[in-house]
Tab-separated table of C-alpha atoms in Angstrom:
chain	number	residue	atom	x	y	z
S	5	MET	CA	-44.277	-55.742	4.853
S	6	SER	CA	-44.423	-57.404	8.267
S	7	GLY	CA	-43.924	-60.816	6.675
S	8	MET	CA	-40.577	-59.667	5.308
S	9	GLN	CA	-39.643	-57.881	8.510
S	10	ALA	CA	-39.686	-60.982	10.670
S	11	VAL	CA	-36.494	-62.295	9.064
S	12	TRP	CA	-34.164	-59.824	10.821
S	13	PRO	CA	-32.242	-61.924	13.310
S	14	SER	CA	-30.912	-60.768	16.651
S	15	GLY	CA	-27.730	-58.718	16.212
S	16	THR	CA	-28.820	-57.156	12.897
S	17	GLU	CA	-27.593	-53.576	12.596
S	18	CYS	CA	-29.909	-50.961	11.184
S	19	ILE	CA	-29.855	-47.238	10.589
S	20	ALA	CA	-32.727	-44.888	11.404
S	21	LYS	CA	-34.489	-43.386	8.369
S	22	TYR	CA	-36.622	-40.964	10.435
S	23	ASN	CA	-36.771	-39.463	13.934
S	24	PHE	CA	-38.799	-41.476	16.466
S	25	HIS	CA	-39.791	-39.701	19.679
S	26	GLY	CA	-41.605	-42.624	21.295
S	27	THR	CA	-44.932	-42.381	23.100
S	28	ALA	CA	-44.765	-45.167	25.693
S	29	ASP	CA	-42.194	-45.722	28.461
S	30	GLN	CA	-40.841	-48.865	26.829
S	31	ASP	CA	-40.166	-47.085	23.494
S	32	LEU	CA	-36.570	-46.304	22.477
S	33	PRO	CA	-36.456	-42.781	20.973
S	34	PHE	CA	-33.900	-42.159	18.216
S	35	SER	CA	-32.866	-39.613	15.584
S	36	LYS	CA	-32.533	-40.081	11.853
S	37	GLY	CA	-29.056	-41.515	11.182
S	38	ASP	CA	-28.688	-43.306	14.534
S	39	VAL	CA	-27.306	-46.848	14.368
S	40	LEU	CA	-29.375	-49.427	16.287
S	41	THR	CA	-28.967	-53.156	16.911
S	42	ILE	CA	-31.955	-55.509	16.855
S	43	ILE	CA	-32.339	-57.641	20.005
S	44	SER	CA	-35.516	-59.511	19.095
S	45	VAL	CA	-38.813	-59.237	17.261
S	46	THR	CA	-41.859	-58.544	19.468
S	47	LYS	CA	-45.221	-60.334	19.292
S	48	ASP	CA	-46.222	-57.678	16.771
S	49	PRO	CA	-43.752	-58.077	13.846
S	50	ASN	CA	-44.035	-54.348	13.084
S	51	TRP	CA	-42.087	-53.602	16.280
S	52	TYR	CA	-38.640	-54.707	17.398
S	53	LYS	CA	-36.798	-54.683	20.676
S	54	ALA	CA	-33.495	-52.910	19.968
S	55	LYS	CA	-30.596	-51.160	21.659
S	56	ASN	CA	-28.713	-47.999	20.762
S	57	LYS	CA	-24.965	-47.270	20.735
S	58	VAL	CA	-24.863	-46.505	24.470
S	59	GLY	CA	-26.656	-49.763	25.305
S	60	ARG	CA	-30.114	-48.376	26.112
S	61	GLU	CA	-32.866	-50.819	25.129
S	62	GLY	CA	-36.464	-50.324	24.063
S	63	ILE	CA	-39.124	-50.905	21.417
S	64	ILE	CA	-38.786	-49.417	17.900
S	65	PRO	CA	-41.067	-49.375	14.819
S	66	ALA	CA	-39.694	-51.667	12.085
S	67	ASN	CA	-40.615	-49.331	9.226
S	68	TYR	CA	-38.551	-46.453	10.675
S	69	VAL	CA	-35.247	-48.277	10.219
S	70	GLN	CA	-33.275	-49.708	7.321
S	71	LYS	CA	-31.246	-52.904	7.650
S	72	ARG	CA	-27.543	-52.390	7.050
S	73	GLU	CA	-25.989	-54.560	4.378
S	74	GLY	CA	-22.350	-54.888	3.411
S	75	VAL	CA	-21.204	-53.938	-0.063
S	76	LYS	CA	-21.160	-57.194	-2.029
S	77	ALA	CA	-17.686	-58.654	-2.442
S	78	GLY	CA	-16.234	-57.879	-5.854
S	79	THR	CA	-18.359	-54.732	-6.435
S	80	LYS	CA	-16.291	-52.025	-8.129
S	81	LEU	CA	-17.259	-48.743	-6.500
S	82	SER	CA	-16.503	-45.478	-8.235
S	83	LEU	CA	-16.696	-41.845	-7.170
S	84	MET	CA	-16.766	-40.998	-10.871
S	85	PRO	CA	-18.847	-43.723	-12.541
S	86	TRP	CA	-19.243	-41.452	-15.589
S	87	PHE	CA	-15.450	-41.428	-16.193
S	88	HIS	CA	-14.530	-43.879	-18.976
S	89	GLY	CA	-10.777	-43.315	-19.218
S	90	LYS	CA	-9.027	-43.800	-22.571
S	91	ILE	CA	-11.810	-44.253	-25.117
S	92	THR	CA	-12.068	-42.661	-28.563
S	93	ARG	CA	-14.515	-40.043	-29.771
S	94	GLU	CA	-16.347	-42.748	-31.759
S	95	GLN	CA	-16.609	-45.081	-28.769
S	96	ALA	CA	-18.024	-42.229	-26.676
S	97	GLU	CA	-20.663	-41.496	-29.323
S	98	ARG	CA	-21.663	-45.171	-29.425
S	99	LEU	CA	-22.010	-45.220	-25.633
S	100	LEU	CA	-24.269	-42.145	-25.714
S	101	TYR	CA	-26.617	-43.783	-28.224
S	102	PRO	CA	-29.657	-43.751	-28.369
S	103	PRO	CA	-29.513	-39.977	-27.890
S	104	GLU	CA	-31.037	-38.594	-24.729
S	105	THR	CA	-30.528	-34.903	-23.969
S	106	GLY	CA	-28.322	-34.461	-20.909
S	107	LEU	CA	-26.768	-37.959	-21.009
S	108	PHE	CA	-23.005	-37.484	-20.518
S	109	LEU	CA	-19.625	-39.056	-19.874
S	110	VAL	CA	-16.039	-37.861	-19.438
S	111	ARG	CA	-13.069	-39.443	-21.246
S	112	GLU	CA	-9.363	-38.785	-21.536
S	113	SER	CA	-8.633	-36.550	-24.515
S	114	THR	CA	-7.149	-38.412	-27.484
S	115	ASN	CA	-5.841	-35.270	-29.226
S	116	TYR	CA	-4.524	-33.476	-26.140
S	117	PRO	CA	-2.843	-35.953	-23.758
S	118	GLY	CA	-3.326	-34.864	-20.134
S	119	ASP	CA	-6.609	-33.097	-20.899
S	120	TYR	CA	-10.113	-34.542	-20.724
S	121	THR	CA	-13.221	-34.369	-22.901
S	122	LEU	CA	-16.787	-33.954	-21.669
S	123	CYS	CA	-19.180	-35.681	-24.111
S	124	VAL	CA	-22.840	-34.675	-23.888
S	125	SER	CA	-25.835	-35.887	-25.855
S	126	CYS	CA	-27.932	-32.910	-26.929
S	127	GLU	CA	-30.955	-32.888	-29.224
S	128	GLY	CA	-29.892	-35.968	-31.163
S	129	LYS	CA	-26.171	-35.338	-31.472
S	130	VAL	CA	-23.124	-35.562	-29.248
S	131	GLU	CA	-21.108	-32.454	-28.347
S	132	HIS	CA	-17.468	-32.865	-27.242
S	133	TYR	CA	-16.065	-30.197	-24.905
S	134	ARG	CA	-12.349	-30.115	-24.252
S	135	ILE	CA	-11.508	-29.819	-20.545
S	136	ILE	CA	-8.190	-27.988	-20.284
S	137	TYR	CA	-5.862	-28.999	-17.460
S	138	SER	CA	-3.487	-26.170	-16.572
S	139	SER	CA	-1.640	-25.256	-13.356
S	140	SER	CA	-3.476	-28.136	-11.605
S	141	LYS	CA	-6.953	-26.699	-12.326
S	142	LEU	CA	-9.588	-27.785	-14.843
S	143	SER	CA	-11.671	-25.553	-17.099
S	144	ILE	CA	-13.849	-25.726	-20.206
S	145	ASP	CA	-14.187	-21.996	-20.933
S	146	GLU	CA	-11.101	-20.679	-19.078
S	147	GLU	CA	-13.432	-18.505	-17.012
S	148	VAL	CA	-14.593	-20.959	-14.327
S	149	TYR	CA	-11.938	-23.254	-12.800
S	150	PHE	CA	-12.338	-26.483	-10.830
S	151	GLU	CA	-10.120	-28.519	-8.481
S	152	ASN	CA	-11.193	-31.859	-9.952
S	153	LEU	CA	-13.592	-33.543	-12.389
S	154	MET	CA	-16.214	-34.139	-9.702
S	155	GLN	CA	-16.487	-30.414	-8.973
S	156	LEU	CA	-16.725	-29.676	-12.688
S	157	VAL	CA	-19.496	-32.233	-13.237
S	158	GLU	CA	-21.367	-31.002	-10.160
S	159	HIS	CA	-21.246	-27.407	-11.476
S	160	TYR	CA	-22.609	-28.267	-14.932
S	161	THR	CA	-25.254	-30.572	-13.410
S	162	SER	CA	-26.855	-27.582	-11.716
S	163	ASP	CA	-26.217	-25.008	-14.489
S	164	PRO	CA	-25.496	-25.422	-18.242
S	165	ASP	CA	-23.312	-22.247	-18.021
S	166	GLY	CA	-22.584	-22.093	-21.757
S	167	LEU	CA	-22.916	-25.806	-22.611
S	168	CYS	CA	-25.706	-26.980	-24.936
S	169	THR	CA	-27.570	-28.465	-21.927
S	170	ARG	CA	-26.977	-29.088	-18.252
S	171	LEU	CA	-25.680	-32.549	-17.364
S	172	ILE	CA	-28.694	-34.652	-16.423
S	173	LYS	CA	-27.827	-38.348	-16.464
S	174	PRO	CA	-24.394	-39.985	-16.181
S	175	LYS	CA	-23.520	-42.801	-18.578
S	176	VAL	CA	-22.089	-45.205	-16.025
S	177	MET	CA	-19.009	-47.164	-17.057
S	178	GLU	CA	-19.816	-50.856	-17.382
S	179	GLY	CA	-18.854	-52.908	-14.348
S	180	THR	CA	-18.790	-49.967	-11.924
S	181	VAL	CA	-21.324	-48.767	-9.385
S	182	ALA	CA	-21.703	-45.197	-8.121
S	183	ALA	CA	-20.245	-45.284	-4.610
S	184	GLN	CA	-22.836	-42.922	-3.175
S	185	ASP	CA	-25.725	-45.072	-4.480
S	186	GLU	CA	-24.197	-48.275	-3.107
S	187	PHE	CA	-23.527	-46.833	0.369
S	188	SER	CA	-27.069	-45.421	0.494
S	189	ARG	CA	-28.564	-48.736	-0.594
S	190	GLY	CA	-26.723	-50.584	2.179
S	191	GLY	CA	-27.633	-48.009	4.840
S	192	TRP	CA	-24.058	-46.685	5.241
S	193	SER	CA	-24.516	-43.142	3.964
S	194	LEU	CA	-24.345	-40.505	6.696
S	195	ASN	CA	-25.323	-36.856	6.467
S	196	MET	CA	-22.604	-34.213	6.750
S	197	LYS	CA	-24.886	-31.941	8.774
S	198	ASP	CA	-25.077	-34.573	11.564
S	199	LEU	CA	-21.287	-34.615	11.909
S	200	LYS	CA	-19.217	-32.008	13.773
S	201	LEU	CA	-15.466	-32.072	13.133
S	202	LEU	CA	-13.684	-31.044	16.334
S	203	GLN	CA	-9.895	-31.396	16.098
S	204	ILE	CA	-7.108	-33.156	14.222
S	205	ILE	CA	-5.934	-36.286	16.072
S	206	GLY	CA	-3.688	-37.738	13.378
S	207	LYS	CA	-2.128	-36.960	10.022
S	208	GLY	CA	-1.824	-39.591	7.321
S	209	GLU	CA	-0.282	-39.402	3.864
S	210	PHE	CA	-3.837	-39.295	2.489
S	211	GLY	CA	-5.336	-36.575	4.732
S	212	ASP	CA	-6.255	-35.877	8.332
S	213	VAL	CA	-7.866	-38.066	10.951
S	214	MET	CA	-10.172	-35.932	13.067
S	215	LEU	CA	-12.088	-36.341	16.276
S	216	GLY	CA	-15.748	-35.766	15.483
S	217	ASP	CA	-19.124	-35.739	17.144
S	218	TYR	CA	-21.919	-37.728	15.505
S	219	HIS	CA	-25.278	-37.453	17.298
S	220	GLY	CA	-23.529	-36.811	20.604
S	221	ASN	CA	-21.059	-39.717	20.280
S	222	LYS	CA	-17.323	-39.289	19.784
S	223	VAL	CA	-16.173	-40.681	16.433
S	224	ALA	CA	-12.965	-40.742	14.402
S	225	VAL	CA	-13.164	-39.361	10.870
S	226	LYS	CA	-10.717	-39.990	8.031
S	227	CYS	CA	-11.017	-36.939	5.774
S	228	ILE	CA	-9.822	-37.572	2.237
S	229	LYS	CA	-10.030	-34.474	0.072
S	230	ASN	CA	-8.226	-35.496	-3.101
S	231	ASP	CA	-10.535	-37.339	-5.527
S	232	ALA	CA	-7.884	-39.842	-6.700
S	233	THR	CA	-6.975	-40.788	-3.112
S	234	ALA	CA	-10.650	-40.912	-2.168
S	235	GLN	CA	-11.215	-43.405	-4.993
S	236	ALA	CA	-8.471	-45.630	-3.519
S	237	PHE	CA	-10.115	-45.448	-0.079
S	238	LEU	CA	-13.452	-46.716	-1.390
S	239	ALA	CA	-12.014	-50.235	-1.331
S	240	GLU	CA	-11.262	-49.873	2.395
S	241	ALA	CA	-14.747	-48.514	3.068
S	242	SER	CA	-16.432	-51.345	1.179
S	243	VAL	CA	-14.375	-53.977	3.069
S	244	MET	CA	-15.361	-52.331	6.355
S	245	THR	CA	-19.084	-52.650	5.528
S	246	GLN	CA	-18.621	-56.429	5.346
S	247	LEU	CA	-16.871	-56.880	8.700
S	248	ARG	CA	-18.359	-56.870	12.186
S	249	HIS	CA	-16.485	-58.026	15.272
S	250	SER	CA	-15.893	-56.561	18.714
S	251	ASN	CA	-12.104	-56.603	18.124
S	252	LEU	CA	-12.242	-54.832	14.764
S	253	VAL	CA	-12.597	-51.051	14.612
S	254	GLN	CA	-16.203	-50.615	13.488
S	255	MET	CA	-17.145	-48.302	10.645
S	256	LEU	CA	-20.244	-46.222	11.397
S	257	GLY	CA	-20.732	-44.836	7.923
S	258	VAL	CA	-19.456	-42.928	4.919
S	259	ILE	CA	-20.032	-39.434	3.593
S	260	VAL	CA	-19.391	-38.940	-0.132
S	261	GLU	CA	-19.301	-35.277	-1.089
S	262	GLU	CA	-20.330	-34.339	-4.602
S	263	LYS	CA	-17.200	-32.203	-4.842
S	264	GLY	CA	-14.922	-35.204	-4.399
S	265	GLY	CA	-14.319	-35.433	-0.652
S	266	LEU	CA	-14.747	-38.694	1.207
S	267	TYR	CA	-15.210	-39.119	4.964
S	268	LEU	CA	-14.923	-42.507	6.666
S	269	VAL	CA	-16.555	-42.361	10.098
S	270	THR	CA	-15.441	-45.034	12.592
S	271	GLU	CA	-15.711	-45.618	16.308
S	272	TYR	CA	-13.308	-43.443	18.313
S	273	MET	CA	-10.470	-45.296	20.038
S	274	ALA	CA	-9.528	-43.009	22.899
S	275	LYS	CA	-6.173	-44.537	23.818
S	276	GLY	CA	-4.623	-44.429	20.354
S	277	SER	CA	-2.382	-47.000	18.695
S	278	LEU	CA	-1.205	-50.069	20.571
S	279	VAL	CA	2.446	-49.338	19.790
S	280	ASP	CA	2.234	-45.867	21.396
S	281	TYR	CA	0.207	-47.259	24.291
S	282	LEU	CA	2.884	-49.875	25.049
S	283	ARG	CA	5.770	-47.423	24.699
S	284	SER	CA	4.242	-44.711	26.862
S	285	ARG	CA	3.241	-47.033	29.732
S	286	GLY	CA	5.949	-49.682	29.778
S	287	ARG	CA	6.464	-52.652	32.045
S	288	SER	CA	5.988	-50.762	35.308
S	289	VAL	CA	2.319	-50.198	34.369
S	290	LEU	CA	1.426	-53.169	32.166
S	291	GLY	CA	1.536	-56.656	33.677
S	292	GLY	CA	1.586	-60.034	31.982
S	293	GLU	CA	-2.182	-60.388	32.170
S	294	CYS	CA	-2.690	-57.158	30.249
S	295	LEU	CA	-0.166	-58.114	27.518
S	296	LEU	CA	-1.824	-61.492	27.056
S	297	LYS	CA	-5.259	-59.845	26.855
S	298	PHE	CA	-4.081	-57.562	24.027
S	299	SER	CA	-2.575	-60.598	22.250
S	300	LEU	CA	-5.883	-62.462	22.546
S	301	ASP	CA	-7.939	-59.443	21.422
S	302	VAL	CA	-5.939	-59.244	18.192
S	303	CYS	CA	-6.025	-63.013	17.717
S	304	GLU	CA	-9.860	-63.006	18.060
S	305	ALA	CA	-10.136	-60.385	15.300
S	306	MET	CA	-7.754	-62.288	13.046
S	307	ALA	CA	-9.572	-65.599	13.609
S	308	TYR	CA	-12.753	-63.806	12.492
S	309	LEU	CA	-11.033	-62.470	9.335
S	310	GLU	CA	-9.606	-65.943	8.665
S	311	ALA	CA	-13.074	-67.537	8.975
S	312	ASN	CA	-14.461	-64.955	6.535
S	313	ASN	CA	-11.636	-65.314	4.010
S	314	PHE	CA	-10.131	-61.863	4.443
S	315	VAL	CA	-6.385	-61.257	4.486
S	316	HIS	CA	-5.321	-58.101	6.353
S	317	ARG	CA	-1.771	-57.776	4.866
S	318	ASP	CA	-0.645	-54.989	7.180
S	319	LEU	CA	-0.954	-56.375	10.693
S	320	ALA	CA	1.336	-54.504	13.124
S	321	ALA	CA	0.993	-52.837	16.532
S	322	ARG	CA	0.705	-49.441	14.813
S	323	ASN	CA	-2.500	-50.696	13.115
S	324	VAL	CA	-4.125	-51.889	16.336
S	325	LEU	CA	-6.016	-49.269	18.376
S	326	VAL	CA	-6.953	-49.268	22.057
S	327	SER	CA	-10.401	-48.208	23.291
S	328	GLU	CA	-11.278	-46.222	26.417
S	329	ASP	CA	-11.908	-49.505	28.267
S	330	ASN	CA	-8.617	-51.083	27.125
S	331	ILE	CA	-9.918	-53.322	24.352
S	332	ALA	CA	-7.486	-53.757	21.441
S	333	LYS	CA	-9.067	-53.604	17.994
S	334	VAL	CA	-7.506	-54.212	14.593
S	335	SER	CA	-7.836	-51.258	12.211
S	336	ASP	CA	-6.518	-49.964	8.914
S	337	PHE	CA	-8.146	-52.113	6.292
S	338	GLY	CA	-6.456	-50.201	3.479
S	339	LEU	CA	-4.684	-53.279	2.115
S	340	THR	CA	-7.261	-55.852	3.231
S	341	LYS	CA	-8.435	-58.014	0.375
S	342	GLU	CA	-10.454	-61.102	-0.178
S	343	ALA	CA	-8.113	-64.009	0.220
S	344	SER	CA	-7.745	-64.682	-3.499
S	345	SER	CA	-6.305	-61.387	-4.766
S	346	THR	CA	-2.680	-60.327	-5.245
S	347	GLN	CA	-1.085	-56.936	-4.816
S	348	ASP	CA	1.907	-54.745	-5.545
S	349	THR	CA	4.542	-55.176	-2.824
S	350	GLY	CA	6.258	-51.809	-3.272
S	351	LYS	CA	5.114	-50.272	-0.007
S	352	LEU	CA	5.139	-53.289	2.261
S	353	PRO	CA	6.642	-53.066	5.750
S	354	VAL	CA	9.571	-55.478	5.380
S	355	LYS	CA	9.978	-56.339	9.071
S	356	TRP	CA	6.334	-57.382	9.457
S	357	THR	CA	5.749	-59.145	6.131
S	358	ALA	CA	6.179	-62.888	5.605
S	359	PRO	CA	9.088	-63.895	3.318
S	360	GLU	CA	6.831	-65.536	0.692
S	361	ALA	CA	4.678	-62.383	0.527
S	362	LEU	CA	7.748	-60.203	-0.070
S	363	ARG	CA	9.339	-62.569	-2.550
S	364	GLU	CA	6.419	-63.983	-4.517
S	365	LYS	CA	3.565	-61.654	-3.516
S	366	LYS	CA	1.831	-64.664	-1.973
S	367	PHE	CA	-0.549	-63.276	0.631
S	368	SER	CA	-2.702	-65.559	2.700
S	369	THR	CA	-4.030	-65.957	6.196
S	370	LYS	CA	-0.703	-67.689	6.858
S	371	SER	CA	1.229	-64.548	5.889
S	372	ASP	CA	-0.976	-62.689	8.404
S	373	VAL	CA	0.040	-65.323	10.989
S	374	TRP	CA	3.713	-64.415	10.408
S	375	SER	CA	2.863	-60.745	11.017
S	376	PHE	CA	0.943	-61.733	14.145
S	377	GLY	CA	4.127	-63.352	15.495
S	378	ILE	CA	5.967	-60.046	14.936
S	379	LEU	CA	3.095	-58.187	16.635
S	380	LEU	CA	3.350	-60.519	19.670
S	381	TRP	CA	7.066	-59.657	19.837
S	382	GLU	CA	6.139	-55.937	19.732
S	383	ILE	CA	3.638	-56.414	22.579
S	384	TYR	CA	6.096	-58.286	24.814
S	385	SER	CA	8.939	-55.844	24.087
S	386	PHE	CA	6.643	-52.879	24.947
S	387	GLY	CA	6.638	-51.428	21.443
S	388	ARG	CA	10.248	-51.855	20.343
S	389	VAL	CA	10.947	-51.905	16.604
S	390	PRO	CA	11.444	-55.538	15.470
S	391	TYR	CA	14.889	-56.878	14.465
S	392	PRO	CA	16.793	-54.368	16.598
S	393	ARG	CA	20.408	-53.730	15.514
S	394	ILE	CA	19.941	-55.517	12.179
S	395	PRO	CA	20.178	-53.208	9.118
S	396	LEU	CA	16.939	-53.293	7.114
S	397	LYS	CA	18.646	-54.662	3.985
S	398	ASP	CA	19.915	-57.669	5.971
S	399	VAL	CA	16.586	-58.625	7.559
S	400	VAL	CA	15.135	-60.688	4.686
S	401	PRO	CA	18.332	-62.641	3.798
S	402	ARG	CA	18.833	-63.551	7.465
S	403	VAL	CA	15.184	-64.536	7.987
S	404	GLU	CA	15.258	-66.724	4.870
S	405	LYS	CA	18.258	-68.565	6.348
S	406	GLY	CA	16.110	-69.374	9.389
S	407	TYR	CA	17.029	-66.504	11.745
S	408	LYS	CA	14.391	-65.796	14.418
S	409	MET	CA	14.396	-62.881	16.852
S	410	GLU	CA	15.310	-63.655	20.425
S	411	SER	CA	12.652	-63.605	23.114
S	412	PRO	CA	11.950	-60.114	24.518
S	413	ASP	CA	13.190	-59.566	28.096
S	414	GLY	CA	10.769	-60.972	30.624
S	415	CYS	CA	8.555	-62.674	28.008
S	416	PRO	CA	7.251	-66.055	29.273
S	417	GLN	CA	8.930	-68.922	27.372
S	418	ILE	CA	5.504	-70.387	26.462
S	419	VAL	CA	4.513	-67.133	24.674
S	420	TYR	CA	7.885	-67.010	22.865
S	421	GLU	CA	7.213	-70.555	21.597
S	422	VAL	CA	3.972	-69.262	20.027
S	423	MET	CA	5.921	-66.467	18.253
S	424	LYS	CA	8.437	-68.959	16.854
S	425	LYS	CA	5.649	-71.169	15.461
S	426	CYS	CA	4.302	-68.105	13.596
S	427	TRP	CA	7.762	-67.640	12.026
S	428	THR	CA	7.943	-71.069	10.411
S	429	LEU	CA	9.383	-70.489	6.937
S	430	ASP	CA	6.951	-72.877	5.237
S	431	PRO	CA	3.531	-71.193	5.424
S	432	ALA	CA	1.766	-74.574	5.342
S	433	HIS	CA	3.354	-75.451	8.689
S	434	ARG	CA	2.330	-72.268	10.496
S	435	PRO	CA	-0.633	-72.553	12.880
S	436	ALA	CA	-4.018	-71.086	11.901
S	437	PHE	CA	-5.487	-68.229	13.950
S	438	HIS	CA	-8.150	-70.428	15.519
S	439	GLN	CA	-5.333	-72.701	16.774
S	440	LEU	CA	-3.342	-69.717	18.053
S	441	ARG	CA	-6.425	-68.510	19.904
S	442	GLU	CA	-6.749	-71.900	21.635
S	443	GLN	CA	-3.065	-71.815	22.626
S	444	LEU	CA	-3.338	-68.282	24.041
S	445	GLU	CA	-6.552	-69.182	25.885
S	446	HIS	CA	-4.785	-72.188	27.405
S	447	ILE	CA	-1.901	-69.939	28.548
S	448	LYS	CA	-4.464	-67.567	30.100
S	449	ALA	CA	-6.511	-70.285	31.804
S	450	SER	CA	-3.464	-71.948	33.341
S	451	GLU	CA	-1.959	-68.548	34.290
S	452	LEU	CA	1.270	-69.483	32.517
S	453	TYR	CA	1.851	-65.842	31.555
S	454	LEU	CA	2.946	-64.814	35.055
């Protein structure tokens, strides 16, 4: 045990598996579910020096904590790993062989399009129960109704309620992993009873963002109630487990409800989105030093994503949040993908997206660089909407002919030059984020932003 423990390097995040009250002055007490960061191993490898979220340091027992690990890239997480989609009755029976009472899966109904079928192995044979979908509810016996398949499966897992057996073991679809199991394995699963939801602080198309309290710390919670939407958000959650940087909004954990709800718990950013922050304060409050600091904060985060082969795809001032102590952090990893994948461009924000990404769906770090140039323009215009006075339909044709926005009023020429480099039409000739960071650091060091 201790031999394995010694490999946790400084900076490793872990989550507490038990409560630890501490007996000596140098101990760091914690509660089950607290997130701690390892500082160093002590002379005794069974004990670590660690710090908690508020920065208090002390000694902790190694076997009371679990190391946090990101979801492996490429893992397909599912809230409904027992759902096999469009397969036939025969295929379902083959999947449930050899028979094992209580082994089950759900498929789309072949005879009744729009309905589902619950297939259960029971005493050597497979029973097929039609799940009727009517007036947006699901039912097998038309006596008990459910909002979604997860609720239905949860009900029959605890009680056979007229079926030949209760549902005991899901037949997991090949290539998928149960989301709950994967988040637990990596130390990302939080307990609902440790979380208090206080008030709504934002409304998204997917559900509410709420201010919460987790073990006495303020947190932000994305609450996604609909099971289909929740499934889509798993990709964002799994990306967030792989990323750790002081200028990225940090995920603290995930709660997967058996009834189909999903809660993403992140650090709370008290001052809201950067675009609102800029608009509400304006140039009388925010000086050049502050604008450059925000620009550098975002550039640091993007250089980190670039180095780790992640493409954000939706970089804009509305997706950057500001903390209590005025640090800008990139958020909203809903579209973030590993650099190699492509995506549907239907919902892309035209004014922020690089021309090659709109036209050919070519996303890369270099298309993020284009968006970063637009974000710099937003910062230096105090939150104005880009391409003012140009109708949306004309933006792309004009940009493709080489049009670039004019410098915002009062923006230092040297910063405007950085924006223009980001808007080079040929992606290969745009700077990389690590180069942009150097340029911005040079501007800061030589106080050229004044």
